[in-house]
Coordinates of C-alpha atoms in Angstrom, one line a residue:
X229 CA 11.6 -6.5 -15.4
X230 CA 7.8 -6.4 -15.7
X231 CA 5.9 -4.6 -12.9
X232 CA 2.3 -5.1 -12.0
X233 CA 0.6 -2.0 -10.5
X234 CA -2.7 -2.9 -8.8
X235 CA -4.8 0.2 -8.3
X236 CA -8.4 1.2 -7.4
X237 CA -8.5 4.1 -9.8
X238 CA -6.9 5.2 -13.0
X239 CA -4.4 7.7 -11.7
X240 CA -1.4 5.5 -12.2
X241 CA -2.6 4.5 -15.7
X242 CA -2.6 8.1 -16.7
X243 CA 0.8 8.7 -15.2
X244 CA 2.4 5.8 -17.1
X245 CA 1.4 5.8 -20.8
X246 CA 4.2 4.2 -22.8
X247 CA 6.3 3.3 -19.8
X248 CA 8.0 0.1 -20.6
X249 CA 7.1 -3.1 -18.8
X250 CA 4.4 -1.8 -16.5
X251 CA 0.9 -3.4 -16.4
X252 CA -1.9 -1.5 -14.6
X253 CA -4.6 -3.7 -13.0
X254 CA -7.7 -2.4 -11.2
X255 CA -8.0 -4.9 -8.2
X256 CA -11.2 -3.5 -6.5
X257 CA -11.8 -2.6 -2.9
X258 CA -10.8 -4.6 0.2
X259 CA -8.0 -7.0 1.0
X260 CA -9.7 -10.1 -0.1
X261 CA -10.5 -8.9 -3.7
X262 CA -7.1 -7.2 -3.9
X263 CA -5.4 -10.5 -3.0
X264 CA -7.5 -12.5 -5.4
X265 CA -7.0 -10.1 -8.4
X266 CA -3.3 -9.8 -7.8
X267 CA -2.8 -13.5 -7.4
X268 CA -4.7 -14.2 -10.7
X269 CA -2.5 -11.7 -12.5
X270 CA 0.7 -13.1 -11.1
X271 CA -0.3 -16.7 -11.8
X272 CA -1.2 -15.9 -15.4
X273 CA 2.1 -14.1 -16.0
X274 CA 4.1 -16.9 -14.4
X275 CA 2.3 -19.6 -16.5
X276 CA 2.9 -17.5 -19.6
X277 CA 6.6 -17.5 -19.0
X278 CA 6.8 -13.8 -18.2
X279 CA 6.7 -13.5 -14.4
X280 CA 6.5 -10.1 -12.8
X281 CA 9.6 -8.8 -11.0
X282 CA 7.7 -6.3 -8.7
X283 CA 4.2 -5.5 -7.6
X284 CA 3.2 -2.0 -6.6
X285 CA 0.0 -1.3 -4.7
X286 CA -1.0 2.3 -5.5
X287 CA -4.1 4.3 -4.6
X288 CA -5.5 6.8 -2.1
X289 CA -5.6 6.6 1.7
X290 CA -6.5 8.2 4.9
X291 CA -3.6 9.9 6.6
X292 CA -2.7 9.9 10.3
X293 CA -2.2 13.5 11.4
X294 CA 0.0 15.4 11.6
X295 CA 2.5 12.9 9.9
X296 CA 0.7 12.6 6.6
X297 CA -1.3 15.7 5.6
X298 CA -3.9 15.6 2.9
X299 CA -2.3 15.8 -0.5
X300 CA 1.0 14.2 0.6
X301 CA 2.4 10.9 -0.7
X302 CA 3.4 7.9 1.5
X303 CA 5.6 5.0 0.6
X304 CA 5.2 2.0 3.0
X305 CA 8.2 0.7 4.8
X306 CA 5.8 -1.8 6.4
X307 CA 2.5 -3.1 5.1
X308 CA 0.4 -4.1 8.1
X309 CA -2.9 -5.9 8.5
X310 CA -4.2 -3.7 11.4
X311 CA -7.4 -5.6 12.2
X312 CA -6.4 -9.3 11.5
X313 CA -6.7 -11.0 14.8
X314 CA -9.0 -11.2 17.8
X315 CA -10.6 -8.9 20.3
X316 CA -10.1 -10.0 23.9
X317 CA -10.9 -8.7 27.4
X318 CA -7.3 -7.6 27.5
X319 CA -7.4 -5.9 24.1
X320 CA -6.6 -6.7 20.5
X321 CA -4.4 -9.7 19.7
X322 CA -2.9 -9.9 16.2
X323 CA -3.2 -13.2 14.4
X324 CA 0.5 -13.9 15.0
X325 CA -0.1 -14.0 18.7
X326 CA -2.8 -16.5 18.2
X327 CA -0.1 -18.8 16.7
X328 CA -0.5 -18.6 13.0
X329 CA -0.4 -16.3 9.9
X330 CA 1.4 -13.0 9.5
X331 CA 0.4 -9.4 9.9
X332 CA 3.1 -7.5 8.1
X333 CA 5.2 -7.4 5.0
X334 CA 8.3 -5.3 4.5
X335 CA 9.1 -3.9 1.0
X336 CA 12.7 -3.7 -0.1
X337 CA 14.3 -0.9 2.0
X338 CA 16.5 0.4 -0.8
X339 CA 13.6 0.6 -3.2
X340 CA 11.4 2.4 -0.6
X341 CA 14.2 4.9 -0.1
X342 CA 14.7 5.5 -3.8
X343 CA 11.0 5.8 -4.6
X344 CA 10.4 8.2 -1.7
X345 CA 13.3 10.4 -2.8
X346 CA 12.1 10.5 -6.4
X347 CA 8.5 11.2 -5.5
X348 CA 9.0 13.5 -2.6
X349 CA 7.1 11.1 -0.4
X350 CA 7.2 10.3 3.3
X351 CA 7.9 6.8 4.6
X352 CA 6.2 4.9 7.3
X353 CA 3.8 2.0 7.9
X354 CA 0.6 1.8 5.9
X355 CA -2.2 -0.1 7.6
X356 CA -4.6 -2.3 5.8
X357 CA -8.1 -2.4 7.4
X358 CA -11.4 -4.1 6.4
X359 CA -13.4 -1.3 8.1
X360 CA -12.3 2.3 7.5
X361 CA -11.7 4.3 10.6
X362 CA -14.5 6.8 11.3
X363 CA -14.0 7.9 14.9
X364 CA -11.3 9.8 16.8
X365 CA -11.2 7.0 19.4
X366 CA -10.4 4.3 16.8
X367 CA -7.8 6.6 15.1
X368 CA -6.1 7.0 18.5
X369 CA -6.2 3.3 19.2
X370 CA -4.6 2.5 15.8
X371 CA -2.0 5.2 16.3
X372 CA -1.0 3.9 19.7
X373 CA -0.9 0.3 18.4
X374 CA 1.1 1.2 15.3
X375 CA 3.2 4.3 16.2
X376 CA 5.0 4.4 12.9
X377 CA 1.7 4.4 10.8
X378 CA 1.2 7.2 8.4
X379 CA -1.7 5.9 6.4
X380 CA -4.7 3.6 6.4
X381 CA -6.1 1.9 3.3
X382 CA -7.9 -1.3 2.4
X383 CA -5.9 -3.2 -0.2
X384 CA -2.1 -3.2 0.5
X385 CA -1.9 -6.3 2.7
X386 CA -4.0 -8.4 0.3
X387 CA -1.7 -7.4 -2.6
X388 CA 1.4 -8.1 -0.4
X389 CA 0.1 -11.6 0.5
X390 CA -0.4 -12.5 -3.1
X391 CA 3.0 -11.2 -4.0
X392 CA 4.7 -13.1 -1.2
X393 CA 3.0 -16.3 -2.3
X394 CA 4.7 -15.8 -5.7
X395 CA 8.0 -14.7 -4.1
X396 CA 7.7 -11.3 -5.8
X397 CA 8.7 -8.1 -3.9
X398 CA 6.0 -5.6 -3.2
X399 CA 5.8 -1.8 -2.8
X400 CA 2.8 0.3 -1.6
X401 CA 2.4 4.0 -2.5
X402 CA -0.6 6.1 -1.2
X403 CA -1.8 9.6 -1.7
X404 CA -3.6 11.0 1.3
X405 CA -7.2 12.1 0.5
X406 CA -8.5 12.6 4.0
X407 CA -7.4 12.5 7.7
X408 CA -7.9 9.3 9.6
X409 CA -10.5 10.0 12.3
X410 CA -14.1 11.2 12.4
X411 CA -15.9 10.5 9.1
X412 CA -16.4 13.8 7.3
X413 CA -17.0 13.6 3.6
X414 CA -16.7 17.4 3.3
X415 CA -13.0 17.0 4.3
X416 CA -12.2 14.5 1.6
X417 CA -9.9 15.7 -1.2
X418 CA -10.0 12.7 -3.6
X419 CA -9.3 14.7 -6.7
X420 CA -6.3 16.4 -5.1
X421 CA -5.0 13.0 -3.9
X422 CA -5.3 11.4 -7.3
X423 CA -3.5 14.4 -8.9
X424 CA -0.7 13.9 -6.3
X425 CA -0.5 10.2 -7.1
X426 CA -0.4 10.8 -10.8
X427 CA 2.3 13.4 -10.4
X428 CA 4.4 11.3 -8.0
X429 CA 4.1 8.1 -10.0
X430 CA 5.2 10.0 -13.1
X431 CA 8.6 10.5 -11.5
X432 CA 9.1 6.9 -10.7
X433 CA 9.7 5.3 -14.1
X434 CA 13.5 5.5 -14.0
X435 CA 13.6 4.0 -10.5
X436 CA 11.2 1.2 -11.3
X437 CA 12.9 0.4 -14.6
X438 CA 16.5 0.4 -13.1
X439 CA 15.8 -1.4 -9.9
X440 CA 17.0 -5.0 -9.7
X441 CA 15.9 -7.0 -6.7
X442 CA 19.1 -9.1 -6.9
X443 CA 21.2 -5.9 -6.3
X444 CA 19.5 -5.4 -2.9

């Protein structure tokens, strides 16, 4: 089984030298570019006769407190487009309530459990946003709207949409670099988060290599 790992940084590449069947692809920032880059890789692999069996979106994220402290790892049990929809006088409406599209993807539950156990990670929803949260008010709004959310990032839903279009299962793993809330660059711990991602991903090779979607 070949696995594509879209990342924004090289932490996963450092963690996986020599691991059989894993390709690391830097997809860029934001859901649109992530979707386009992932779709291009999946299409090329399929046309080449060697389709991927799993896509893993990996990178850093903001963590909803106190559930996901800085330096912890989160594995998504849901990948949610948190701001895809419409603002109305009565509040936010997800695109599904407008009658089209989707706003969430669910990774394989057994794989989420096995990966979380291997990496010592927490499980919960990971939100995909186009605008990073920078205020306490927005953090509270998102937390109320998505009570199981542990993390906020900018790529996972785009990766998941591309994977779904190719009927390939998806997984999202995030290392927490900062709290979700008021924007405070002094509180960011990007280096620590990348180190945690590298360490966690280094424990996953046996899980990723042995997992078979048809056994789920």
